[in-house]
Amino acid sequence: MSTTVKPYQEMQSGKREQVELMFNNISPKYDLLNKVLSLGIDKIWRKKSLNLLKSNQPKVILDVATGTADLAIEAAGRLKPTSIIGIDIAEEMLQIGREKIRARKLDQIITLQKGDSEKINFPDNTFDAVVVSFGVRNFEHLEIGLGEIYRVLKPGGNIMVLEFSKPQKAPFKQVYQFYFKNILPVIGKLVSKDTAAYTYLPDSVNAFPDGKAFCSILEKLGFGIEHYKPFTFGVCTAYVGKK
């Protein structure tokens, strides 16, 4: 990306520090806002994206930018792995995720720990699959984070990225852009009390190299593209690559 989009532009700190602060700030309302702002479709997106990995039967999975662990929880039921480790830089988000995991009695399968996508604290060739939902656009340095994912994947292992993208077809494109730029930030501000967080969301999506541009970055880093699947008229896209 040519421009680094940060949540709090008036602050001098880097994107990583600001993203950590933002998610800690909005963590109490994060799950509620996801459901409200996506009209509940986010759960369907996660299911469909994980289905793309089913035939590969990954047993050891890393969930990067796990947040409150929604993807990890869905993966535990859908993919039946032996273990999932979720990492995130925002401790407040992880605490909520741990509560959800305990409530579902998934403690033996899913563990969460604080961790940085650009410095993944695991050896080379550790995981059968690495998954990221709505997190890669928050990486401070996209290719460094994706390169770390490549490093910790076993040969033949898969990366699955679910991320917002930009619809291209009228009239949905215009309706979506109006909602994303004008309505979503207002609802986000009212519920989360963080003015910047839901202004940052559309800005970060607009700046993200989605679609074929993202596939090209994955290929540049050594991944072979197995799936490239837009959902809901291109509101988000699932990408699956193989090491």
mmCIF file of C-alpha atoms in Angstrom:
data_model
loop_
_atom_site.group_PDB
_atom_site.id
_atom_site.type_symbol
_atom_site.label_atom_id
_atom_site.label_comp_id
_atom_site.label_asym_id
_atom_site.label_seq_id
_atom_site.Cartn_x
_atom_site.Cartn_y
_atom_site.Cartn_z
ATOM 1 C CA MET A 1 0.000 0.000 0.000
ATOM 2 C CA SER A 2 1.308 3.395 -0.839
ATOM 3 C CA THR A 3 -0.333 5.082 2.150
ATOM 4 C CA THR A 4 -0.301 3.776 5.703
ATOM 5 C CA VAL A 5 -3.802 4.162 7.122
ATOM 6 C CA LYS A 6 -3.861 4.404 10.917
ATOM 7 C CA PRO A 7 -6.798 4.667 13.345
ATOM 8 C CA TYR A 8 -5.582 7.796 15.133
ATOM 9 C CA GLN A 9 -3.888 9.964 12.530
ATOM 10 C CA GLU A 10 -3.166 12.739 15.020
ATOM 11 C CA MET A 11 -0.982 10.406 17.111
ATOM 12 C CA GLN A 12 2.714 9.929 16.349
ATOM 13 C CA SER A 13 2.836 6.213 17.204
ATOM 14 C CA GLY A 14 3.039 3.521 14.527
ATOM 15 C CA LYS A 15 0.130 1.599 13.042
ATOM 16 C CA ARG A 16 0.737 -1.513 15.152
ATOM 17 C CA GLU A 17 0.530 0.423 18.421
ATOM 18 C CA GLN A 18 -2.564 2.302 17.287
ATOM 19 C CA VAL A 19 -4.352 -0.863 16.142
ATOM 20 C CA GLU A 20 -3.624 -2.472 19.511
ATOM 21 C CA LEU A 21 -5.017 0.586 21.326
ATOM 22 C CA MET A 22 -8.091 0.724 19.087
ATOM 23 C CA PHE A 23 -9.073 -2.922 19.562
ATOM 24 C CA ASN A 24 -8.515 -2.755 23.306
ATOM 25 C CA ASN A 25 -10.782 0.325 23.353
ATOM 26 C CA ILE A 26 -13.637 -1.246 21.393
ATOM 27 C CA SER A 27 -13.312 -4.811 22.735
ATOM 28 C CA PRO A 28 -16.438 -4.712 24.988
ATOM 29 C CA LYS A 29 -18.661 -3.864 22.000
ATOM 30 C CA TYR A 30 -16.702 -5.592 19.230
ATOM 31 C CA ASP A 31 -18.829 -8.732 18.864
ATOM 32 C CA LEU A 32 -22.084 -6.763 19.052
ATOM 33 C CA LEU A 33 -20.910 -4.332 16.391
ATOM 34 C CA ASN A 34 -19.807 -7.155 14.093
ATOM 35 C CA LYS A 35 -23.299 -8.622 14.188
ATOM 36 C CA VAL A 36 -25.061 -5.271 13.800
ATOM 37 C CA LEU A 37 -22.867 -3.840 11.065
ATOM 38 C CA SER A 38 -22.782 -7.025 8.980
ATOM 39 C CA LEU A 39 -26.464 -7.857 9.653
ATOM 40 C CA GLY A 40 -25.230 -11.191 11.021
ATOM 41 C CA ILE A 41 -23.700 -12.267 7.716
ATOM 42 C CA ASP A 42 -20.170 -12.337 9.197
ATOM 43 C CA LYS A 43 -20.876 -15.780 10.672
ATOM 44 C CA ILE A 44 -21.826 -17.123 7.233
ATOM 45 C CA TRP A 45 -18.640 -15.664 5.729
ATOM 46 C CA ARG A 46 -16.512 -17.455 8.315
ATOM 47 C CA LYS A 47 -18.267 -20.772 7.674
ATOM 48 C CA LYS A 48 -17.884 -20.524 3.903
ATOM 49 C CA SER A 49 -14.214 -19.543 4.094
ATOM 50 C CA LEU A 50 -13.359 -22.407 6.465
ATOM 51 C CA ASN A 51 -15.196 -24.855 4.199
ATOM 52 C CA LEU A 52 -12.498 -24.153 1.603
ATOM 53 C CA LEU A 53 -10.002 -25.906 3.907
ATOM 54 C CA LYS A 54 -12.149 -28.931 4.745
ATOM 55 C CA SER A 55 -10.699 -31.257 2.113
ATOM 56 C CA ASN A 56 -7.170 -30.570 3.418
ATOM 57 C CA GLN A 57 -8.071 -31.647 6.981
ATOM 58 C CA PRO A 58 -5.572 -29.432 8.838
ATOM 59 C CA LYS A 59 -4.833 -30.737 12.326
ATOM 60 C CA VAL A 60 -2.711 -27.942 13.800
ATOM 61 C CA ILE A 61 -3.992 -24.436 13.036
ATOM 62 C CA LEU A 62 -2.761 -20.935 13.822
ATOM 63 C CA ASP A 63 -5.347 -18.136 13.881
ATOM 64 C CA VAL A 64 -3.552 -14.812 13.390
ATOM 65 C CA ALA A 65 -5.280 -11.637 14.611
ATOM 66 C CA THR A 66 -7.788 -13.916 16.330
ATOM 67 C CA GLY A 67 -9.534 -11.058 18.153
ATOM 68 C CA THR A 68 -12.353 -12.544 20.228
ATOM 69 C CA ALA A 69 -11.743 -15.965 18.668
ATOM 70 C CA ASP A 70 -14.858 -16.260 16.487
ATOM 71 C CA LEU A 71 -12.928 -17.854 13.608
ATOM 72 C CA ALA A 72 -11.032 -20.204 15.931
ATOM 73 C CA ILE A 73 -14.294 -21.339 17.553
ATOM 74 C CA GLU A 74 -15.920 -21.923 14.172
ATOM 75 C CA ALA A 75 -12.828 -23.783 12.937
ATOM 76 C CA ALA A 76 -12.877 -26.100 15.953
ATOM 77 C CA GLY A 77 -16.331 -27.347 15.034
ATOM 78 C CA ARG A 78 -16.035 -27.222 11.265
ATOM 79 C CA LEU A 79 -12.508 -28.587 10.665
ATOM 80 C CA LYS A 80 -12.117 -30.844 13.738
ATOM 81 C CA PRO A 81 -8.397 -30.075 14.294
ATOM 82 C CA THR A 82 -6.397 -31.397 17.229
ATOM 83 C CA SER A 83 -5.299 -27.890 18.241
ATOM 84 C CA ILE A 84 -5.786 -24.228 17.383
ATOM 85 C CA ILE A 85 -3.579 -21.435 18.664
ATOM 86 C CA GLY A 86 -4.908 -17.894 18.325
ATOM 87 C CA ILE A 87 -2.637 -14.859 18.549
ATOM 88 C CA ASP A 88 -3.505 -11.175 18.726
ATOM 89 C CA ILE A 89 -1.821 -7.961 19.857
ATOM 90 C CA ALA A 90 -4.887 -6.746 21.816
ATOM 91 C CA GLU A 91 -5.060 -8.396 25.242
ATOM 92 C CA GLU A 92 -8.577 -7.122 25.978
ATOM 93 C CA MET A 93 -9.875 -8.880 22.870
ATOM 94 C CA LEU A 94 -8.125 -12.096 23.906
ATOM 95 C CA GLN A 95 -9.724 -12.004 27.358
ATOM 96 C CA ILE A 96 -13.186 -11.936 25.792
ATOM 97 C CA GLY A 97 -12.155 -14.760 23.467
ATOM 98 C CA ARG A 98 -10.977 -16.892 26.397
ATOM 99 C CA GLU A 99 -14.339 -16.456 28.123
ATOM 100 C CA LYS A 100 -16.165 -17.599 24.964
ATOM 101 C CA ILE A 101 -13.863 -20.620 24.606
ATOM 102 C CA ARG A 102 -14.425 -21.663 28.241
ATOM 103 C CA ALA A 103 -18.188 -21.268 27.860
ATOM 104 C CA ARG A 104 -18.105 -23.641 24.878
ATOM 105 C CA LYS A 105 -15.761 -26.086 26.644
ATOM 106 C CA LEU A 106 -13.143 -25.786 23.903
ATOM 107 C CA ASP A 107 -10.197 -25.160 26.259
ATOM 108 C CA GLN A 108 -8.525 -28.430 25.280
ATOM 109 C CA ILE A 109 -8.483 -27.482 21.601
ATOM 110 C CA ILE A 110 -8.105 -23.676 21.466
ATOM 111 C CA THR A 111 -5.498 -21.606 23.301
ATOM 112 C CA LEU A 112 -5.044 -17.859 22.931
ATOM 113 C CA GLN A 113 -1.903 -15.827 23.521
ATOM 114 C CA LYS A 114 -0.654 -12.345 22.846
ATOM 115 C CA GLY A 115 1.396 -12.270 19.670
ATOM 116 C CA ASP A 116 2.472 -10.092 16.766
ATOM 117 C CA SER A 117 1.731 -11.081 13.160
ATOM 118 C CA GLU A 118 5.081 -9.684 12.050
ATOM 119 C CA LYS A 119 7.049 -11.652 14.671
ATOM 120 C CA ILE A 120 5.221 -14.948 15.036
ATOM 121 C CA ASN A 121 6.760 -16.762 17.991
ATOM 122 C CA PHE A 122 6.791 -20.281 16.535
ATOM 123 C CA PRO A 123 9.424 -22.297 14.650
ATOM 124 C CA ASP A 124 9.475 -22.761 10.896
ATOM 125 C CA ASN A 125 7.143 -25.407 9.437
ATOM 126 C CA THR A 126 4.887 -25.715 12.508
ATOM 127 C CA PHE A 127 1.285 -25.443 11.262
ATOM 128 C CA ASP A 128 -0.901 -27.309 8.784
ATOM 129 C CA ALA A 129 -2.950 -24.149 8.215
ATOM 130 C CA VAL A 130 -2.809 -20.475 9.172
ATOM 131 C CA VAL A 131 -6.069 -18.515 9.056
ATOM 132 C CA VAL A 132 -6.761 -14.791 9.314
ATOM 133 C CA SER A 133 -10.208 -13.167 9.282
ATOM 134 C CA PHE A 134 -10.522 -9.410 8.853
ATOM 135 C CA GLY A 135 -6.995 -8.921 10.156
ATOM 136 C CA VAL A 136 -4.446 -8.643 7.340
ATOM 137 C CA ARG A 137 -5.425 -5.089 6.432
ATOM 138 C CA ASN A 138 -4.394 -4.153 9.989
ATOM 139 C CA PHE A 139 -0.833 -5.448 9.542
ATOM 140 C CA GLU A 140 1.613 -2.565 9.688
ATOM 141 C CA HIS A 141 3.749 -4.208 7.003
ATOM 142 C CA LEU A 142 1.577 -6.554 4.955
ATOM 143 C CA GLU A 143 4.301 -8.543 3.224
ATOM 144 C CA ILE A 144 6.284 -9.047 6.433
ATOM 145 C CA GLY A 145 3.211 -10.485 8.156
ATOM 146 C CA LEU A 146 2.381 -12.733 5.206
ATOM 147 C CA GLY A 147 6.014 -13.793 5.010
ATOM 148 C CA GLU A 148 5.890 -14.846 8.663
ATOM 149 C CA ILE A 149 2.796 -16.910 7.926
ATOM 150 C CA TYR A 150 4.642 -18.599 5.047
ATOM 151 C CA ARG A 151 7.575 -19.346 7.375
ATOM 152 C CA VAL A 152 5.518 -21.080 10.089
ATOM 153 C CA LEU A 153 3.448 -23.137 7.634
ATOM 154 C CA LYS A 154 4.495 -26.680 6.911
ATOM 155 C CA PRO A 155 5.327 -27.443 3.258
ATOM 156 C CA GLY A 156 1.979 -28.143 1.608
ATOM 157 C CA GLY A 157 0.174 -26.207 4.331
ATOM 158 C CA ASN A 158 -2.501 -23.612 3.605
ATOM 159 C CA ILE A 159 -3.054 -19.959 4.325
ATOM 160 C CA MET A 160 -6.697 -18.836 4.409
ATOM 161 C CA VAL A 161 -7.396 -15.105 4.494
ATOM 162 C CA LEU A 162 -10.916 -13.695 4.823
ATOM 163 C CA GLU A 163 -10.891 -9.944 4.308
ATOM 164 C CA PHE A 164 -13.125 -7.088 3.267
ATOM 165 C CA SER A 165 -12.974 -6.170 -0.402
ATOM 166 C CA LYS A 166 -14.573 -3.562 -2.630
ATOM 167 C CA PRO A 167 -17.710 -4.501 -4.630
ATOM 168 C CA GLN A 168 -17.330 -3.653 -8.294
ATOM 169 C CA LYS A 169 -20.803 -3.973 -9.815
ATOM 170 C CA ALA A 170 -23.480 -1.270 -9.855
ATOM 171 C CA PRO A 171 -25.838 -0.570 -8.181
ATOM 172 C CA PHE A 172 -24.589 -2.573 -5.193
ATOM 173 C CA LYS A 173 -21.218 -0.848 -5.381
ATOM 174 C CA GLN A 174 -22.756 2.608 -4.831
ATOM 175 C CA VAL A 175 -25.121 1.440 -2.071
ATOM 176 C CA TYR A 176 -22.293 -0.321 -0.265
ATOM 177 C CA GLN A 177 -19.943 2.652 -0.501
ATOM 178 C CA PHE A 178 -22.614 4.984 0.914
ATOM 179 C CA TYR A 179 -23.298 2.611 3.827
ATOM 180 C CA PHE A 180 -19.612 2.022 4.503
ATOM 181 C CA LYS A 181 -18.631 5.690 4.428
ATOM 182 C CA ASN A 182 -21.691 7.365 5.970
ATOM 183 C CA ILE A 183 -23.766 4.979 8.072
ATOM 184 C CA LEU A 184 -21.295 2.435 9.455
ATOM 185 C CA PRO A 185 -19.004 5.029 11.136
ATOM 186 C CA VAL A 186 -21.976 6.676 12.852
ATOM 187 C CA ILE A 187 -23.295 3.397 14.270
ATOM 188 C CA GLY A 188 -19.770 2.348 15.255
ATOM 189 C CA LYS A 189 -19.152 5.607 17.085
ATOM 190 C CA LEU A 190 -22.479 5.522 18.938
ATOM 191 C CA VAL A 191 -22.015 1.956 20.159
ATOM 192 C CA SER A 192 -18.254 1.774 20.729
ATOM 193 C CA LYS A 193 -17.678 5.411 21.818
ATOM 194 C CA ASP A 194 -14.472 5.349 19.742
ATOM 195 C CA THR A 195 -14.731 8.002 17.031
ATOM 196 C CA ALA A 196 -11.727 6.803 15.047
ATOM 197 C CA ALA A 197 -12.298 3.040 15.000
ATOM 198 C CA TYR A 198 -15.153 2.926 12.509
ATOM 199 C CA THR A 199 -13.761 5.701 10.362
ATOM 200 C CA TYR A 200 -10.549 3.689 10.158
ATOM 201 C CA LEU A 201 -12.511 0.619 8.988
ATOM 202 C CA PRO A 202 -13.658 1.979 5.586
ATOM 203 C CA ASP A 203 -10.367 3.842 5.125
ATOM 204 C CA SER A 204 -8.352 0.669 5.733
ATOM 205 C CA VAL A 205 -10.579 -1.356 3.387
ATOM 206 C CA ASN A 206 -10.213 1.230 0.619
ATOM 207 C CA ALA A 207 -6.426 1.198 1.029
ATOM 208 C CA PHE A 208 -6.134 -2.608 1.056
ATOM 209 C CA PRO A 209 -4.945 -4.308 -2.169
ATOM 210 C CA ASP A 210 -7.860 -6.707 -2.557
ATOM 211 C CA GLY A 211 -8.799 -9.204 -5.237
ATOM 212 C CA LYS A 212 -6.203 -10.095 -7.840
ATOM 213 C CA ALA A 213 -3.743 -7.603 -6.350
ATOM 214 C CA PHE A 214 -3.737 -9.555 -3.085
ATOM 215 C CA CYS A 215 -3.403 -12.843 -4.971
ATOM 216 C CA SER A 216 -0.325 -11.386 -6.692
ATOM 217 C CA ILE A 217 1.240 -10.542 -3.331
ATOM 218 C CA LEU A 218 0.640 -14.087 -2.086
ATOM 219 C CA GLU A 219 2.201 -15.509 -5.247
ATOM 220 C CA LYS A 220 5.186 -13.174 -4.933
ATOM 221 C CA LEU A 221 5.815 -14.596 -1.442
ATOM 222 C CA GLY A 222 5.725 -18.175 -2.737
ATOM 223 C CA PHE A 223 2.116 -19.255 -2.272
ATOM 224 C CA GLY A 224 0.176 -21.069 -4.961
ATOM 225 C CA ILE A 225 -3.406 -19.787 -5.165
ATOM 226 C CA GLU A 226 -5.995 -22.543 -4.615
ATOM 227 C CA HIS A 227 -9.144 -20.461 -4.054
ATOM 228 C CA TYR A 228 -10.147 -16.838 -4.606
ATOM 229 C CA LYS A 229 -13.803 -16.507 -3.673
ATOM 230 C CA PRO A 230 -15.790 -13.263 -3.225
ATOM 231 C CA PHE A 231 -18.854 -13.340 -0.944
ATOM 232 C CA THR A 232 -21.998 -11.157 -0.876
ATOM 233 C CA PHE A 233 -21.377 -9.301 -4.157
ATOM 234 C CA GLY A 234 -17.712 -8.786 -3.227
ATOM 235 C CA VAL A 235 -18.141 -7.264 0.253
ATOM 236 C CA CYS A 236 -15.469 -9.694 1.415
ATOM 237 C CA THR A 237 -13.266 -12.298 -0.206
ATOM 238 C CA ALA A 238 -11.702 -15.573 0.904
ATOM 239 C CA TYR A 239 -8.236 -16.375 -0.388
ATOM 240 C CA VAL A 240 -6.590 -19.778 0.042
ATOM 241 C CA GLY A 241 -2.937 -20.298 -0.811
ATOM 242 C CA LYS A 242 -0.642 -23.289 -0.520
ATOM 243 C CA LYS A 243 3.001 -23.315 0.559
#
